[in-house]
PDB file of C-alpha atoms and ligand atoms in Angstrom:
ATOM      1  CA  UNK A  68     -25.490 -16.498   2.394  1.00  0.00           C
ATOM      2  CA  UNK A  69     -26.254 -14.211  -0.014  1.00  0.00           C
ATOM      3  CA  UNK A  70     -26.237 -11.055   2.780  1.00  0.00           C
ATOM      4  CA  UNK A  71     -24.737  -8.501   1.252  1.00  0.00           C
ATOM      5  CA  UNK A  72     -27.975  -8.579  -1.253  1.00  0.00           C
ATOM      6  CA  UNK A  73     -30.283  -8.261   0.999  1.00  0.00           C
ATOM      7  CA  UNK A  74     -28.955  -5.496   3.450  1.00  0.00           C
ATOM      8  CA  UNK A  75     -30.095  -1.976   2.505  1.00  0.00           C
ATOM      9  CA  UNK A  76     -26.632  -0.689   1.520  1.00  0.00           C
ATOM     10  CA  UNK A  77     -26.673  -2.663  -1.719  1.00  0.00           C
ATOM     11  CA  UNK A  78     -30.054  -1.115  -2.869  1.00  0.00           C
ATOM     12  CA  UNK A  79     -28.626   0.070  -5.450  1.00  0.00           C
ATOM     13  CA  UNK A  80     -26.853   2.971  -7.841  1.00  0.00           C
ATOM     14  CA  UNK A  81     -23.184   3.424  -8.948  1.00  0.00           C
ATOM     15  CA  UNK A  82     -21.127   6.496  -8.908  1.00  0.00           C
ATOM     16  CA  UNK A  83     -17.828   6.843 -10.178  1.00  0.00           C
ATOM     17  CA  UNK A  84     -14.908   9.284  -9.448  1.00  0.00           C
ATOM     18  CA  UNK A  85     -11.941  10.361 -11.563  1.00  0.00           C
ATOM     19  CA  UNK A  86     -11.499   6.498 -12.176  1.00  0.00           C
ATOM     20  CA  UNK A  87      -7.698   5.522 -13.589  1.00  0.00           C
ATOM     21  CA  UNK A  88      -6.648   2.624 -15.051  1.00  0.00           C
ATOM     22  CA  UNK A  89      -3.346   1.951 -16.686  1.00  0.00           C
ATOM     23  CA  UNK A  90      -2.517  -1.781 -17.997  1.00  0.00           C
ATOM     24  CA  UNK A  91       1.348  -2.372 -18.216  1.00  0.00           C
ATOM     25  CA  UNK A  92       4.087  -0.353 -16.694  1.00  0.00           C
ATOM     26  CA  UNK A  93       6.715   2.060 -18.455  1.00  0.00           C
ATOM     27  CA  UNK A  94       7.255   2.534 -22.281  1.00  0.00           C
ATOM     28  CA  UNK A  95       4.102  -0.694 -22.327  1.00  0.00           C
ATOM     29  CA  UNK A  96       1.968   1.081 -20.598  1.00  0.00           C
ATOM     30  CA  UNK A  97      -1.590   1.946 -21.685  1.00  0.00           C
ATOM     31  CA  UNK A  98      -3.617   4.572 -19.600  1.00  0.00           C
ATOM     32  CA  UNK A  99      -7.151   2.725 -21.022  1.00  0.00           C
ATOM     33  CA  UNK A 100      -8.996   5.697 -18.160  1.00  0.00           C
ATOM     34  CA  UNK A 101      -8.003   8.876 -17.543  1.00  0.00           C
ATOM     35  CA  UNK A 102     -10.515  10.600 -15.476  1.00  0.00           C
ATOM     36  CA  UNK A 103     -14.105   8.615 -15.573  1.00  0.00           C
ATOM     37  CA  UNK A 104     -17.221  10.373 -13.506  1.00  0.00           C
ATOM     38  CA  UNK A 105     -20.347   8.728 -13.656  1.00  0.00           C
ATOM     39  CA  UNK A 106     -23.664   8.368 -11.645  1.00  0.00           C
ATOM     40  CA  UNK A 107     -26.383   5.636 -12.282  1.00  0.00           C
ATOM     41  CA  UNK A 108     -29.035   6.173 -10.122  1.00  0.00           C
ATOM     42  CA  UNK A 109     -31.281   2.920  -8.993  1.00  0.00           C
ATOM     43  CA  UNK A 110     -34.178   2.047 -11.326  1.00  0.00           C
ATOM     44  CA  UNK A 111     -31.765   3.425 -13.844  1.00  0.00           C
ATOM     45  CA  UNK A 112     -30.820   1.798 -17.104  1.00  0.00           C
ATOM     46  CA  UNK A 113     -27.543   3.856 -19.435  1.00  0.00           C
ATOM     47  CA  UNK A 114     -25.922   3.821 -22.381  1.00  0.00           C
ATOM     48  CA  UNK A 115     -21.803   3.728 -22.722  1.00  0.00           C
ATOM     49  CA  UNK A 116     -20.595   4.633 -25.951  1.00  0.00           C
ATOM     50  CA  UNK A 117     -17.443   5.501 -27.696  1.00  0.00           C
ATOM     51  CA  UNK A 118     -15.468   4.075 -30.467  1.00  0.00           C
ATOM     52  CA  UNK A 119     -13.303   0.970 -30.232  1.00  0.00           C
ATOM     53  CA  UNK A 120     -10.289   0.846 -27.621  1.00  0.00           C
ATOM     54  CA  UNK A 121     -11.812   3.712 -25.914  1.00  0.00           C
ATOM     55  CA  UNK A 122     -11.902   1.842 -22.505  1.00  0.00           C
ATOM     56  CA  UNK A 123     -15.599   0.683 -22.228  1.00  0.00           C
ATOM     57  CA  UNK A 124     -14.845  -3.174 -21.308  1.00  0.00           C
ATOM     58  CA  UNK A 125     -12.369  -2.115 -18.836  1.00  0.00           C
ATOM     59  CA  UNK A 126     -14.560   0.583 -17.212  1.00  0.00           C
ATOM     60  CA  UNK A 127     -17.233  -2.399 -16.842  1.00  0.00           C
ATOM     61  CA  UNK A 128     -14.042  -4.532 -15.491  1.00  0.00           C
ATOM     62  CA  UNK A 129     -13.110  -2.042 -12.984  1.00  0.00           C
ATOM     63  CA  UNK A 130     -16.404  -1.556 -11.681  1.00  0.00           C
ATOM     64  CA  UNK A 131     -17.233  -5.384 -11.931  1.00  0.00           C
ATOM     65  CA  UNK A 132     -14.383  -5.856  -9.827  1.00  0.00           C
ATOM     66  CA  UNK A 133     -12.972  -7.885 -12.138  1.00  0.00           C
ATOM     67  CA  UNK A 134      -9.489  -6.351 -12.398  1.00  0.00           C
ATOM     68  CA  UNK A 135      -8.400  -3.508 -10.185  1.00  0.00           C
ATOM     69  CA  UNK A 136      -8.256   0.168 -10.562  1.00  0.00           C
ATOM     70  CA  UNK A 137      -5.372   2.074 -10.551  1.00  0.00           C
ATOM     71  CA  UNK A 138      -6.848   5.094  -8.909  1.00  0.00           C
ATOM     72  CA  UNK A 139     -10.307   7.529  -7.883  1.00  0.00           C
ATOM     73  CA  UNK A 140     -13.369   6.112  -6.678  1.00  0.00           C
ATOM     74  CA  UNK A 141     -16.357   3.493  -6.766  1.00  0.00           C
ATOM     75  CA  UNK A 142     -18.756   3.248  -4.815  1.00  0.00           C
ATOM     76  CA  UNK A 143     -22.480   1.106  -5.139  1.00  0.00           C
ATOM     77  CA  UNK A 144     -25.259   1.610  -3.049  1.00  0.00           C
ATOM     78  CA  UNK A 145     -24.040   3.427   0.154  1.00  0.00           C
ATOM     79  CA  UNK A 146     -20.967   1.125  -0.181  1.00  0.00           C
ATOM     80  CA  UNK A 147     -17.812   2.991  -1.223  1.00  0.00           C
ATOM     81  CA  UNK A 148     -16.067  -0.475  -2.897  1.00  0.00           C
ATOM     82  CA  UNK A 149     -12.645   0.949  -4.417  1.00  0.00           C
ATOM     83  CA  UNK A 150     -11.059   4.496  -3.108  1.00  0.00           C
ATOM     84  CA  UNK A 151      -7.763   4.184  -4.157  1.00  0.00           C
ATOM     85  CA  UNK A 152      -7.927   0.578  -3.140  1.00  0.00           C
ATOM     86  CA  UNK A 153     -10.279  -2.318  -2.956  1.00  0.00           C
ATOM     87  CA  UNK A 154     -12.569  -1.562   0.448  1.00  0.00           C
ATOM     88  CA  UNK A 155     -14.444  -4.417   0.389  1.00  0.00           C
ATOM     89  CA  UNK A 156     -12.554  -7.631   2.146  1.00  0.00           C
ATOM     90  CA  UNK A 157     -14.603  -9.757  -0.158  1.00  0.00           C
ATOM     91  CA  UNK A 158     -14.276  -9.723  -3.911  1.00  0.00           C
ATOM     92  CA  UNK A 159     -15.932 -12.981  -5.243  1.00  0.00           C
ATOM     93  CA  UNK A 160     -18.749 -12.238  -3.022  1.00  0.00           C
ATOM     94  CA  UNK A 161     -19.399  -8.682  -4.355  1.00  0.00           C
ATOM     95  CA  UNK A 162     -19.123 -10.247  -7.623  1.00  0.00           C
ATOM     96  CA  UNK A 163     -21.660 -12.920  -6.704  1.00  0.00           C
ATOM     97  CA  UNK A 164     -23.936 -11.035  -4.763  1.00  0.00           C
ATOM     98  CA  UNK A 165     -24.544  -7.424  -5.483  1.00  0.00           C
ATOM     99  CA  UNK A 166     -23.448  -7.872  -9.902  1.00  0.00           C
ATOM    100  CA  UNK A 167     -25.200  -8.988 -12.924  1.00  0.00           C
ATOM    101  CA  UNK A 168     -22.895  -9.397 -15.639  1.00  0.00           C
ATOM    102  CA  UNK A 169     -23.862  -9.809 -19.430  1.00  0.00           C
ATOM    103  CA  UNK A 170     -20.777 -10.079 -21.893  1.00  0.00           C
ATOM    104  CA  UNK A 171     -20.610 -10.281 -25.602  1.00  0.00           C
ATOM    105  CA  UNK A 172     -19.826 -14.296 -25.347  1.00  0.00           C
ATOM    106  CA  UNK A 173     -22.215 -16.391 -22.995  1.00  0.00           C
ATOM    107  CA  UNK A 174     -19.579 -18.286 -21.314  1.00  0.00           C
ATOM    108  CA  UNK A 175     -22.727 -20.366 -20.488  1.00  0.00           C
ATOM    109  CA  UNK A 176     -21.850 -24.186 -18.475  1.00  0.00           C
ATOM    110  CA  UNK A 177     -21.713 -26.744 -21.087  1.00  0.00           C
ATOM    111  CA  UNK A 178     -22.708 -29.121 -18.814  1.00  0.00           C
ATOM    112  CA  UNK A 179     -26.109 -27.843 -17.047  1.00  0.00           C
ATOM    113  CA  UNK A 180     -29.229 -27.477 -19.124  1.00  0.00           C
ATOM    114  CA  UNK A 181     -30.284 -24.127 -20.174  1.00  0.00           C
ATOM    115  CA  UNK A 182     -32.727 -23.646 -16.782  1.00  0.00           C
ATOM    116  CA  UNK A 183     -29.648 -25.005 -14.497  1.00  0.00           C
ATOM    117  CA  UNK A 184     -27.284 -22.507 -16.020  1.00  0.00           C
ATOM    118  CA  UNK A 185     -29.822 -19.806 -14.669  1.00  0.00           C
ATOM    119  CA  UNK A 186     -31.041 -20.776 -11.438  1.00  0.00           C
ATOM    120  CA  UNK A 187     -27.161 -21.843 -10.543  1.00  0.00           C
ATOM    121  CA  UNK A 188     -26.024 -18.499  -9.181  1.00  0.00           C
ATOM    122  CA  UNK A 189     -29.272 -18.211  -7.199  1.00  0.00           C
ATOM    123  CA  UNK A 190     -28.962 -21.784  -5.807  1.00  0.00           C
ATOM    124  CA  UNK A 191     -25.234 -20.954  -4.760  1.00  0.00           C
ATOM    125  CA  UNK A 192     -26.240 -17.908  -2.570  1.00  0.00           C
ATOM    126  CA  UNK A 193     -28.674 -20.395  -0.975  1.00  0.00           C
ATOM    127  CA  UNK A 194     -32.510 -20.198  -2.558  1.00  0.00           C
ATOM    128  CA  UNK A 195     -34.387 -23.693  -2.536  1.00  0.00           C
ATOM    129  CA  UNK A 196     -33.696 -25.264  -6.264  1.00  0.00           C
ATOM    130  CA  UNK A 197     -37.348 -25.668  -6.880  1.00  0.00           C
ATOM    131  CA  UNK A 198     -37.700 -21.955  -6.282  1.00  0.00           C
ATOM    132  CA  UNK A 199     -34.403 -21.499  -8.403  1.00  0.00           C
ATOM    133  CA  UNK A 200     -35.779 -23.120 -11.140  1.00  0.00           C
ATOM    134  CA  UNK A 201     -39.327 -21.803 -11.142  1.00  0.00           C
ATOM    135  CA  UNK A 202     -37.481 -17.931 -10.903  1.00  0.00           C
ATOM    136  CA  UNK A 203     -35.401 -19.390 -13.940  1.00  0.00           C
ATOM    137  CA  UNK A 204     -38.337 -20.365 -16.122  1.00  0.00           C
ATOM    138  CA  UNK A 205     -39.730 -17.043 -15.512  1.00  0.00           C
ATOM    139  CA  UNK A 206     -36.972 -15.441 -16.760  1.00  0.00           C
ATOM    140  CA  UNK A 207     -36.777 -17.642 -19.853  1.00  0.00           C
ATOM    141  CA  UNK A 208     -39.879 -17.385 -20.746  1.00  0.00           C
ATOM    142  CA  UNK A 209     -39.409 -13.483 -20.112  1.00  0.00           C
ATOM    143  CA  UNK A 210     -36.446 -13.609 -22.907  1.00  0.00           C
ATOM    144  CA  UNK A 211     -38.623 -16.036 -25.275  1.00  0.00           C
ATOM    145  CA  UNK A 212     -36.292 -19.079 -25.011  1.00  0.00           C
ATOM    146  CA  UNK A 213     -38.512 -21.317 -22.625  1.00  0.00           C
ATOM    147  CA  UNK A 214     -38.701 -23.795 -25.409  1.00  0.00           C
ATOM    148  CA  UNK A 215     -34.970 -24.677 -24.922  1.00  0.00           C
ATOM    149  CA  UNK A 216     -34.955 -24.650 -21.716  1.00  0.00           C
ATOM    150  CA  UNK A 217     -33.872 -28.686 -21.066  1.00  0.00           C
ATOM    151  CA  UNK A 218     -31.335 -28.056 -23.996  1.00  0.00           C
ATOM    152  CA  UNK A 219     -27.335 -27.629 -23.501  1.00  0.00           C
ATOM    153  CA  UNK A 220     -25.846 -24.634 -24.221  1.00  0.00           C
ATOM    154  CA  UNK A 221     -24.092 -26.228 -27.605  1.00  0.00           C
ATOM    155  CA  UNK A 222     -27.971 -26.369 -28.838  1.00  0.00           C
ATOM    156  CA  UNK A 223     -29.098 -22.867 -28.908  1.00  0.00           C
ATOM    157  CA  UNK A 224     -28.042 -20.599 -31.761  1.00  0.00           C
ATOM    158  CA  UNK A 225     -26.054 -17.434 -30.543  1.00  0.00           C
ATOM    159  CA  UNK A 226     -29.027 -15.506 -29.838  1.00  0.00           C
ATOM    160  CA  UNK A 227     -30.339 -18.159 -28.226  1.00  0.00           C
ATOM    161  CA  UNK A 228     -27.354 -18.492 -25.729  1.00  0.00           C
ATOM    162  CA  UNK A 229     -27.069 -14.861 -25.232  1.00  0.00           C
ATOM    163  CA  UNK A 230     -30.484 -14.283 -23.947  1.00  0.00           C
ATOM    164  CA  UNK A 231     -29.782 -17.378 -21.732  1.00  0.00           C
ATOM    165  CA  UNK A 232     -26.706 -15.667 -20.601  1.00  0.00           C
ATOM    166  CA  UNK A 233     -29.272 -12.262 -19.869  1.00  0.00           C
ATOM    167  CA  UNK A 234     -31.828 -14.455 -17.578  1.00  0.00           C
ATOM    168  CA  UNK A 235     -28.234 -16.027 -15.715  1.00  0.00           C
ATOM    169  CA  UNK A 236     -27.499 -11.982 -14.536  1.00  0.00           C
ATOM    170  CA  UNK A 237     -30.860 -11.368 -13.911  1.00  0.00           C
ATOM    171  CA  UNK A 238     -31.327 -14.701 -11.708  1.00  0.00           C
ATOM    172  CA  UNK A 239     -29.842 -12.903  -8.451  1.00  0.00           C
ATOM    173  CA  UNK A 240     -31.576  -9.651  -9.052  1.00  0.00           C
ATOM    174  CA  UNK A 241     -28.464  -8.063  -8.350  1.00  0.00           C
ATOM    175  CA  UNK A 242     -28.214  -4.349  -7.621  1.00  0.00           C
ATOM    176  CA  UNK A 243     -26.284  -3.687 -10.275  1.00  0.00           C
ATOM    177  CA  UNK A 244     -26.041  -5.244 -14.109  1.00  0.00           C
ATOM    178  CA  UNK A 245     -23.387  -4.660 -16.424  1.00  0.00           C
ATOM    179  CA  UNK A 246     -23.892  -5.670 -20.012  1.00  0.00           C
ATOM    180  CA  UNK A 247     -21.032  -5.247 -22.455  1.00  0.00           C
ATOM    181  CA  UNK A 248     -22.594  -5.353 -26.261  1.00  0.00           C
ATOM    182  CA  UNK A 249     -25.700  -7.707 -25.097  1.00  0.00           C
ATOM    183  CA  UNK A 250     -27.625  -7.147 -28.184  1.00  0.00           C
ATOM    184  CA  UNK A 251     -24.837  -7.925 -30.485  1.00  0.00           C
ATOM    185  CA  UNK A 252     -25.920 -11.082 -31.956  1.00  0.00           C
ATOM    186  CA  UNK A 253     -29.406 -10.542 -31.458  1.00  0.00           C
ATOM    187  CA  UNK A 254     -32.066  -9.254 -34.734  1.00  0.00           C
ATOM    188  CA  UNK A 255     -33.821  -6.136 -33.633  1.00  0.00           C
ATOM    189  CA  UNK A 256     -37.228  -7.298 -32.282  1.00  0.00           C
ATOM    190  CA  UNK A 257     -35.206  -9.460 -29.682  1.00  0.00           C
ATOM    191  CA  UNK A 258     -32.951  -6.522 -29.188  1.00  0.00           C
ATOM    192  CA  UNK A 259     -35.759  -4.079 -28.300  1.00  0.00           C
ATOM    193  CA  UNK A 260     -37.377  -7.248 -26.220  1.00  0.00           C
ATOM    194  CA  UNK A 261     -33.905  -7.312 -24.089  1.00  0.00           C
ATOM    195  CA  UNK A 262     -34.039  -3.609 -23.453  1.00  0.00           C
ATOM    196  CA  UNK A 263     -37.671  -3.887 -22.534  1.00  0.00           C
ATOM    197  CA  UNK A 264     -37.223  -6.117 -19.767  1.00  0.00           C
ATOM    198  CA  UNK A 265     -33.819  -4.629 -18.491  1.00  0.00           C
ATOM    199  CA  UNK A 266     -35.719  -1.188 -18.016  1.00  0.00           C
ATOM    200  CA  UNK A 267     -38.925  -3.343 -16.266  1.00  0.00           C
ATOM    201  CA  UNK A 268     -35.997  -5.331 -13.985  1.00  0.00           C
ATOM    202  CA  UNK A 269     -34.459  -1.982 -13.762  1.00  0.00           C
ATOM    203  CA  UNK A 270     -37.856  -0.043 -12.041  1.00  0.00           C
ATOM    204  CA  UNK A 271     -39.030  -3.121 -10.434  1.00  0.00           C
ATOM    205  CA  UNK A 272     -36.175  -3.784  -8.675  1.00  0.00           C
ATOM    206  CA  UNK A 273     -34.284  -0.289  -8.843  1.00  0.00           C
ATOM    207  CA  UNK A 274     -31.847  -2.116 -10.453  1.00  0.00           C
ATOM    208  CA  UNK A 275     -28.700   0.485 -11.693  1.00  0.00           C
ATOM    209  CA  UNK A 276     -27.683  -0.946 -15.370  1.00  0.00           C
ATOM    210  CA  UNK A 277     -24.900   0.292 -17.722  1.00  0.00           C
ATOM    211  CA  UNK A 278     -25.425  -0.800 -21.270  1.00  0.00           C
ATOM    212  CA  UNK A 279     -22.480  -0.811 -23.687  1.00  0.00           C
ATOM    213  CA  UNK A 280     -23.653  -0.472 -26.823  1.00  0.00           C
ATOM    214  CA  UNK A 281     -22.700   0.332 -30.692  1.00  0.00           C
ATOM    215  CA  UNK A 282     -26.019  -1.198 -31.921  1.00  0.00           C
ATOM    216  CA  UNK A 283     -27.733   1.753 -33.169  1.00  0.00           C
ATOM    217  CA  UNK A 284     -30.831  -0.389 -32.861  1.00  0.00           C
ATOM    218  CA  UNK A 285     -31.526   0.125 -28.734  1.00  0.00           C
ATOM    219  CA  UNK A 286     -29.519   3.798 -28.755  1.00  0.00           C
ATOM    220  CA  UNK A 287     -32.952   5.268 -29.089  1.00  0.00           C
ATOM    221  CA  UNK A 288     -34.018   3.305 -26.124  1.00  0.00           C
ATOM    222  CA  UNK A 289     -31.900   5.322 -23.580  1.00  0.00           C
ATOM    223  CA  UNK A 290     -32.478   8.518 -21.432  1.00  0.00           C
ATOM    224  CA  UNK A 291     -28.914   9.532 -20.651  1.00  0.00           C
ATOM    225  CA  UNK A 292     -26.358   8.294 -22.411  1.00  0.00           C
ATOM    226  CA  UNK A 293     -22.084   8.605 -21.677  1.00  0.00           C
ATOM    227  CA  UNK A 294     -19.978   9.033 -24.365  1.00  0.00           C
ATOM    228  CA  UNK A 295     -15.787   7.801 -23.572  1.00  0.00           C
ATOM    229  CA  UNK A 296     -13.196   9.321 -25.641  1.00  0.00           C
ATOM    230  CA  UNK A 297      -9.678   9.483 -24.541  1.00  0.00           C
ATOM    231  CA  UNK A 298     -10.451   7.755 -21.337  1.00  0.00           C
ATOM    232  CA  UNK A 299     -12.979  10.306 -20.381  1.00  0.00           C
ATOM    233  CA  UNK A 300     -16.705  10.392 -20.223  1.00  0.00           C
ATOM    234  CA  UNK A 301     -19.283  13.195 -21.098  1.00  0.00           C
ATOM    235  CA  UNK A 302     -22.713  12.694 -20.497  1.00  0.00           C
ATOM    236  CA  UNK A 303     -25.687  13.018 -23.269  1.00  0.00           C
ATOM    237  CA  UNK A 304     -29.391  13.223 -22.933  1.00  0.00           C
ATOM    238  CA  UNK A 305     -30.798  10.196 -24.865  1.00  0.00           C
ATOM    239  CA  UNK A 306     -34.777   9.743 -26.599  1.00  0.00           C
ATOM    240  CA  UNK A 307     -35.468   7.407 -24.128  1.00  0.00           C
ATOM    241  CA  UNK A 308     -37.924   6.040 -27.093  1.00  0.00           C
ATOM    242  CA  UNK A 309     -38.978   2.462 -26.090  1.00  0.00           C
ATOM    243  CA  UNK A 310     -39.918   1.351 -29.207  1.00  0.00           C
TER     244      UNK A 310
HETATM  245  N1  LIG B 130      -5.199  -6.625 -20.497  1.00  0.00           N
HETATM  246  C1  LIG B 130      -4.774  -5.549 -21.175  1.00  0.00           C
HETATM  247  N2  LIG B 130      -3.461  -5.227 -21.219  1.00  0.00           N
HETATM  248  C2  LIG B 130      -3.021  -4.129 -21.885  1.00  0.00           C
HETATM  249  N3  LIG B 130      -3.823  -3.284 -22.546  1.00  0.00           N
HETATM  250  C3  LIG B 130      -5.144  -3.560 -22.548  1.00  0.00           C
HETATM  251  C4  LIG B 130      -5.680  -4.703 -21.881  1.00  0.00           C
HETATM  252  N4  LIG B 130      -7.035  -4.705 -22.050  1.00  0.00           N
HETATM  253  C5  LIG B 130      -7.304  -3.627 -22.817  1.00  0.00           C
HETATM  254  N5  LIG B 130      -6.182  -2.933 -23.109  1.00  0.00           N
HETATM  255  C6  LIG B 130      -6.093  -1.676 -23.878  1.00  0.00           C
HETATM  256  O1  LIG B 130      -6.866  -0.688 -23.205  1.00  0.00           O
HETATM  257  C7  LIG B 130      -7.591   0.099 -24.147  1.00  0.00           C
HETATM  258  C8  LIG B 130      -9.080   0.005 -23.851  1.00  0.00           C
HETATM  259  O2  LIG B 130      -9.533  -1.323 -24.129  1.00  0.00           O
HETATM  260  P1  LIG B 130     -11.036  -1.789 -23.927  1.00  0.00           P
HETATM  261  O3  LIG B 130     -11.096  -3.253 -24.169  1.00  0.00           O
HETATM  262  O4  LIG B 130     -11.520  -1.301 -22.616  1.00  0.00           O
HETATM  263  O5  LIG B 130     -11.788  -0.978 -25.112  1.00  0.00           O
HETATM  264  P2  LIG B 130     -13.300  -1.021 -25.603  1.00  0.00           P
HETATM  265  O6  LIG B 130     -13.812   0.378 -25.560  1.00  0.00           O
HETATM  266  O7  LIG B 130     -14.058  -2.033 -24.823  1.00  0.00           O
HETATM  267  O8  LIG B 130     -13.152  -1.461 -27.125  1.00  0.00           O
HETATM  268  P3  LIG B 130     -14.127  -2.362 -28.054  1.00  0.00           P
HETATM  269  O9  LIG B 130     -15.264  -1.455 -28.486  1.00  0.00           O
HETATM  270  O10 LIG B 130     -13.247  -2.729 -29.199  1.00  0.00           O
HETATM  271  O11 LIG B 130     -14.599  -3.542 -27.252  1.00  0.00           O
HETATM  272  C9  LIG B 130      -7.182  -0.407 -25.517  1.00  0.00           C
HETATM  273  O12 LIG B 130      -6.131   0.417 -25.984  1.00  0.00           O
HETATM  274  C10 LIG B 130      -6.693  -1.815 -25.261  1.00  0.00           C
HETATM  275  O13 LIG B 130      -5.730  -2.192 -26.209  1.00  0.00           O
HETATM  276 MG1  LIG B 131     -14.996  -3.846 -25.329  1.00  0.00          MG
END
């Protein structure tokens, strides 16, 4: 398993072509993206801005393969996944393989301890569980909530869960992360610690990250930054100040 991670065409990088996306149909309808054009190059970590309703969930959606496009183009690594259509005859495996996702809510497993919830996704695309675990308690120890890490989910504050829910995307070393508002709930020391080790995951492994942010806390933290307004994106130069 787990192939599409490994071959050379998922190394990394996103690009992004006069991406559409309309929910609804007739007088319901909401054109959420007009015309998006972005490049993240691998070893790249970027900031998506804009002010609320301005598409930035569903532009992470789209690309997450999560819902579908209505037109343009996607395309990670050397893989063009959407033109007008999905290309890729596997969606759930894209998903599983080649993203890291990080939303505002954990959505962590009730169920599995804090390291299980981690080293699942890697276990699933076939690593050893001892291995799995170890990789997990790297991670958590990375994010500073080792000390939890035989707790359920229901035990851990919010920031607590949350960086949890940053080591699960990391797990797979995915090509690709996509982190809607992953700072959110966290106080700014922890904040600056997340964006620390997303840029380290991001050169080490040439990772391509978008960041959607409002936290004026990690803005400074960025190099280039995309603004959305009206369903369209302009690019910024950011500080790219690690404090
Ligand atoms: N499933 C849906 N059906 C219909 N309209 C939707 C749906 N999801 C989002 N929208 C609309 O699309 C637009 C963009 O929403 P989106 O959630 O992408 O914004 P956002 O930039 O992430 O906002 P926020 O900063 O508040 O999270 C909004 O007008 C929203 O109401
Ligand atoms: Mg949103």
């Amino acid at each position: 398993m787990n192939t599409a991670a490994n071959t050379p065409s998922a190394a990394g990088g996103i690009r992004i072509e006069g991406l559409r996306k309309v929910y609804g149909k007739g007088d319901n309808a909401v054109e959420a993206l007009k015309d998006v054009n972005m490049v993240v190059a691998p070893g790249e970590v970027v900031g998506l801005v804009g002010p609320s309703g301005s598409g930035k969930s569903t532009l992470l959606k789209c690309l997450g393969a999560i819902i579908e496009p209505t037109s343009g183009r996607m395309t990670l690594g050397n893989d063009l996944i959407y033109d007008n259509g999905w290309r890729v005859p596997d969606l759930r495996a894209l998903r599983r393989d080649r993203i890291g996702f990080i939303f505002q809510a954990p959505y962590l497993i009730p169920f599995l301890d804090v390291t299980d919830n981690v080293a699942l996704l890697p276990m699933l695309a076939g690593v050893g569980n001892a291995t799995a675990r170890a990789t997990a308690l790297e991670l958590l120890t990375a994010l500073d909530v080792h000390h939890r890490a035989k707790a359920e989910p229901s035990q851990l504050s919010g920031g607590e869960q949350q960086r949890v829910s940053i080591a699960r995307a990391l797990a797979n070393r995915p090509p690709v992360i996509l982190a809607d508002e992953p700072t959110a709930p966290l106080d700014s020391e922890r904040a600056l610690g997340v964006m620390r080790i997303l840029n380290q995951m991001a050169v080490q492994a040439q990772t391509a990250i978008i960041v959607v942010t409002h936290d004026e806390k990690i803005i400074p933290t960025f190099k280039r930054i995309y603004h959305i307004r009206d369903g369209q994106t302009i690019e910024e130069a950011g500080e790219g100040r690690m404090l």
